[in-house]
Amino acid sequence: STSLAEDLLRLKATFVETDVLAKITEVIGRHGMCILTGPPGVGKTTAASIVLLQFMARGWRPVVAVARVRELEEQLKSDEKQILFFDDFLGQTSLEAKLDRGEDSELVRLIHAIGRDQNKILVMTTREYTLQQAQQSYEKLGDQLLQLSKVAVNVDKISPSQRAHILYNQLYYSPLRTLAAS
């Protein structure tokens, strides 16, 4: 959690707030969770990380899964406000490599448990095509709550001025900037 907080603070300097962030917050307020979908490199993880940072600033404790849903379940504490984060929860390229036997059921069970607990928030990211593949392969992942909590992150929805601001921040905080100055 300490290294996560440090990474998030570094990310904060380059982040540009877009309409996606407001949509994520709205979906979390309604459902207690959000699934960010979109193509690779569009900013799903960055947006999710900023949401995590915002909730941490309000006293929520981050819980991160790296490989399995069970990692989140094992860290749940009923008396704490926790924001659970699972980046690329269905894998980056192969769905089969990500979901073990019964893990689809575990995920849906966790999603519904989070929905009933005011002290828990779940934020996950995945590629849109991977989610579609999962929903075709695993009936339980067709759950309506997954559809309702989905937010598509799409470059087309970011205004030209916001794109320019993103590029400016990336260049300004890049190590290349210090190299160019010398």
Tab-separated table of C-alpha atoms in Angstrom:
chain	number	residue	atom	x	y	z
A	1	SER	CA	0.000	0.000	0.000
A	2	THR	CA	2.855	2.388	0.702
A	3	SER	CA	4.424	1.924	-2.731
A	4	LEU	CA	0.949	2.204	-4.286
A	5	ALA	CA	0.397	5.547	-2.561
A	6	GLU	CA	3.779	6.804	-3.810
A	7	ASP	CA	3.000	5.702	-7.374
A	8	LEU	CA	-0.397	7.385	-7.212
A	9	LEU	CA	1.061	10.664	-6.000
A	10	ARG	CA	3.554	10.679	-8.899
A	11	LEU	CA	0.689	9.999	-11.293
A	12	LYS	CA	-1.345	12.870	-9.867
A	13	ALA	CA	1.084	15.453	-11.263
A	14	THR	CA	0.432	14.430	-14.873
A	15	PHE	CA	-3.270	13.646	-14.611
A	16	VAL	CA	-5.796	15.771	-16.470
A	17	GLU	CA	-9.358	15.599	-15.187
A	18	THR	CA	-11.813	14.663	-17.926
A	19	ASP	CA	-15.526	13.886	-18.011
A	20	VAL	CA	-14.650	10.207	-17.508
A	21	LEU	CA	-13.701	10.875	-13.886
A	22	ALA	CA	-17.108	12.408	-13.148
A	23	LYS	CA	-18.825	9.436	-14.783
A	24	ILE	CA	-16.776	6.974	-12.696
A	25	THR	CA	-17.692	8.822	-9.501
A	26	GLU	CA	-21.368	8.833	-10.498
A	27	VAL	CA	-21.373	5.078	-11.200
A	28	ILE	CA	-19.605	4.342	-7.900
A	29	GLY	CA	-22.209	6.434	-6.079
A	30	ARG	CA	-25.026	4.404	-7.635
A	31	HIS	CA	-23.580	0.891	-7.527
A	32	GLY	CA	-20.621	0.906	-5.124
A	33	MET	CA	-18.391	-0.254	-7.950
A	34	CYS	CA	-17.141	0.588	-11.403
A	35	ILE	CA	-15.641	-1.419	-14.252
A	36	LEU	CA	-13.541	0.680	-16.613
A	37	THR	CA	-13.398	-0.763	-20.112
A	38	GLY	CA	-11.695	0.326	-23.295
A	39	PRO	CA	-8.852	-0.389	-25.665
A	40	PRO	CA	-5.231	-0.709	-24.487
A	41	GLY	CA	-3.467	2.536	-23.604
A	42	VAL	CA	-6.576	4.703	-23.371
A	43	GLY	CA	-6.158	5.579	-19.666
A	44	LYS	CA	-8.300	3.047	-17.785
A	45	THR	CA	-5.654	2.314	-15.175
A	46	THR	CA	-4.740	5.985	-14.833
A	47	ALA	CA	-8.377	7.016	-14.259
A	48	ALA	CA	-8.893	4.159	-11.783
A	49	SER	CA	-5.713	5.140	-9.944
A	50	ILE	CA	-6.858	8.739	-9.588
A	51	VAL	CA	-10.207	7.553	-8.200
A	52	LEU	CA	-8.271	5.396	-5.740
A	53	LEU	CA	-6.180	8.399	-4.716
A	54	GLN	CA	-9.299	10.542	-4.209
A	55	PHE	CA	-10.879	7.957	-1.926
A	56	MET	CA	-7.625	7.440	-0.032
A	57	ALA	CA	-7.573	11.197	0.650
A	58	ARG	CA	-11.001	10.744	2.282
A	59	GLY	CA	-9.734	7.992	4.575
A	60	TRP	CA	-10.521	4.891	2.527
A	61	ARG	CA	-7.899	2.122	2.705
A	62	PRO	CA	-6.782	0.633	-0.618
A	63	VAL	CA	-6.928	-3.107	-1.198
A	64	VAL	CA	-5.227	-4.310	-4.358
A	65	ALA	CA	-5.406	-7.628	-6.176
A	66	VAL	CA	-2.661	-8.626	-8.553
A	67	ALA	CA	-3.761	-12.013	-9.834
A	68	ARG	CA	-6.936	-13.430	-8.263
A	69	VAL	CA	-10.306	-12.336	-6.868
A	70	ARG	CA	-9.487	-14.260	-3.694
A	71	GLU	CA	-6.753	-11.692	-2.921
A	72	LEU	CA	-9.467	-9.065	-2.430
A	73	GLU	CA	-11.700	-11.349	-0.386
A	74	GLU	CA	-8.853	-12.255	1.974
A	75	GLN	CA	-8.170	-8.591	2.776
A	76	LEU	CA	-11.758	-7.532	3.489
A	77	LYS	CA	-12.349	-6.040	6.939
A	78	SER	CA	-15.953	-5.353	7.864
A	79	ASP	CA	-15.148	-2.402	10.130
A	80	GLU	CA	-13.042	-0.452	7.601
A	81	LYS	CA	-13.799	1.741	4.617
A	82	GLN	CA	-11.959	-0.030	1.815
A	83	ILE	CA	-11.596	0.664	-1.883
A	84	LEU	CA	-10.743	-2.502	-3.749
A	85	PHE	CA	-8.772	-2.275	-6.976
A	86	PHE	CA	-8.167	-4.992	-9.563
A	87	ASP	CA	-6.360	-3.832	-12.695
A	88	ASP	CA	-6.876	-5.959	-15.826
A	89	PHE	CA	-9.037	-8.335	-13.794
A	90	LEU	CA	-9.677	-10.533	-16.844
A	91	GLY	CA	-6.100	-10.481	-18.115
A	92	GLN	CA	-4.540	-8.512	-20.919
A	93	THR	CA	-4.679	-10.963	-23.771
A	94	SER	CA	-6.069	-14.337	-22.775
A	95	LEU	CA	-9.150	-14.789	-20.671
A	96	GLU	CA	-8.315	-18.440	-20.009
A	97	ALA	CA	-5.052	-17.462	-18.360
A	98	LYS	CA	-6.889	-15.249	-15.865
A	99	LEU	CA	-9.984	-17.065	-14.601
A	100	ASP	CA	-9.449	-20.231	-12.614
A	101	ARG	CA	-12.194	-22.751	-12.036
A	102	GLY	CA	-15.069	-21.105	-10.169
A	103	GLU	CA	-13.461	-17.676	-10.157
A	104	ASP	CA	-16.319	-16.234	-12.218
A	105	SER	CA	-18.687	-17.212	-9.388
A	106	GLU	CA	-16.312	-15.727	-6.798
A	107	LEU	CA	-16.204	-12.467	-8.724
A	108	VAL	CA	-19.990	-12.162	-9.010
A	109	ARG	CA	-20.377	-13.041	-5.320
A	110	LEU	CA	-17.824	-10.349	-4.399
A	111	ILE	CA	-19.548	-7.789	-6.611
A	112	HIS	CA	-22.891	-8.372	-4.898
A	113	ALA	CA	-21.293	-8.314	-1.430
A	114	ILE	CA	-19.662	-4.965	-2.249
A	115	GLY	CA	-23.010	-3.652	-3.491
A	116	ARG	CA	-24.551	-4.372	-0.075
A	117	ASP	CA	-21.713	-2.874	1.997
A	118	GLN	CA	-21.559	0.927	2.273
A	119	ASN	CA	-17.949	0.666	3.487
A	120	LYS	CA	-16.654	-1.032	0.351
A	121	ILE	CA	-16.017	0.170	-3.204
A	122	LEU	CA	-14.758	-1.964	-6.067
A	123	VAL	CA	-12.897	-0.528	-9.070
A	124	MET	CA	-11.734	-2.839	-11.844
A	125	THR	CA	-10.290	-2.352	-15.307
A	126	THR	CA	-10.386	-4.561	-18.373
A	127	ARG	CA	-10.256	-4.361	-22.105
A	128	GLU	CA	-13.686	-4.210	-23.727
A	129	TYR	CA	-13.082	-7.194	-25.998
A	130	THR	CA	-11.863	-9.280	-23.036
A	131	LEU	CA	-15.036	-8.471	-21.082
A	132	GLN	CA	-17.191	-9.416	-24.067
A	133	GLN	CA	-15.288	-12.688	-24.437
A	134	ALA	CA	-15.724	-13.392	-20.716
A	135	GLN	CA	-19.454	-12.750	-20.848
A	136	GLN	CA	-19.779	-15.176	-23.757
A	137	SER	CA	-17.676	-17.847	-22.035
A	138	TYR	CA	-18.940	-17.471	-18.472
A	139	GLU	CA	-22.675	-17.130	-17.975
A	140	LYS	CA	-22.305	-15.672	-14.484
A	141	LEU	CA	-20.368	-12.690	-15.879
A	142	GLY	CA	-23.483	-11.671	-17.775
A	143	ASP	CA	-24.784	-10.339	-14.443
A	144	GLN	CA	-26.717	-7.095	-14.881
A	145	LEU	CA	-24.644	-5.284	-12.240
A	146	LEU	CA	-21.536	-5.682	-14.394
A	147	GLN	CA	-23.322	-3.914	-17.249
A	148	LEU	CA	-24.742	-1.163	-15.041
A	149	SER	CA	-21.381	-0.392	-13.456
A	150	LYS	CA	-19.414	-0.281	-16.712
A	151	VAL	CA	-17.790	2.965	-17.848
A	152	ALA	CA	-16.178	3.013	-21.279
A	153	VAL	CA	-12.943	4.971	-21.463
A	154	ASN	CA	-12.604	6.193	-25.005
A	155	VAL	CA	-10.183	8.718	-26.481
A	156	ASP	CA	-12.944	10.037	-28.751
A	157	LYS	CA	-14.806	11.311	-25.669
A	158	ILE	CA	-11.880	13.473	-24.563
A	159	SER	CA	-11.987	17.005	-25.944
A	160	PRO	CA	-9.109	18.295	-28.095
A	161	SER	CA	-8.107	20.781	-25.388
A	162	GLN	CA	-8.018	18.012	-22.760
A	163	ARG	CA	-5.904	15.859	-25.110
A	164	ALA	CA	-3.515	18.771	-25.564
A	165	HIS	CA	-3.331	19.235	-21.789
A	166	ILE	CA	-2.552	15.520	-21.352
A	167	LEU	CA	0.237	15.722	-23.926
A	168	TYR	CA	1.631	18.886	-22.336
A	169	ASN	CA	1.698	17.270	-18.866
A	170	GLN	CA	3.351	14.125	-20.181
A	171	LEU	CA	6.063	16.164	-21.889
A	172	TYR	CA	6.516	18.614	-19.005
A	173	TYR	CA	7.014	15.864	-16.403
A	174	SER	CA	8.978	13.590	-18.738
A	175	PRO	CA	12.649	12.843	-18.090
A	176	LEU	CA	13.178	14.070	-21.646
A	177	ARG	CA	12.466	17.614	-20.467
A	178	THR	CA	15.533	17.692	-18.232
A	179	LEU	CA	17.660	16.125	-20.970
A	180	ALA	CA	16.540	18.762	-23.471
A	181	ALA	CA	17.375	21.577	-21.052
A	182	SER	CA	20.992	20.468	-20.665
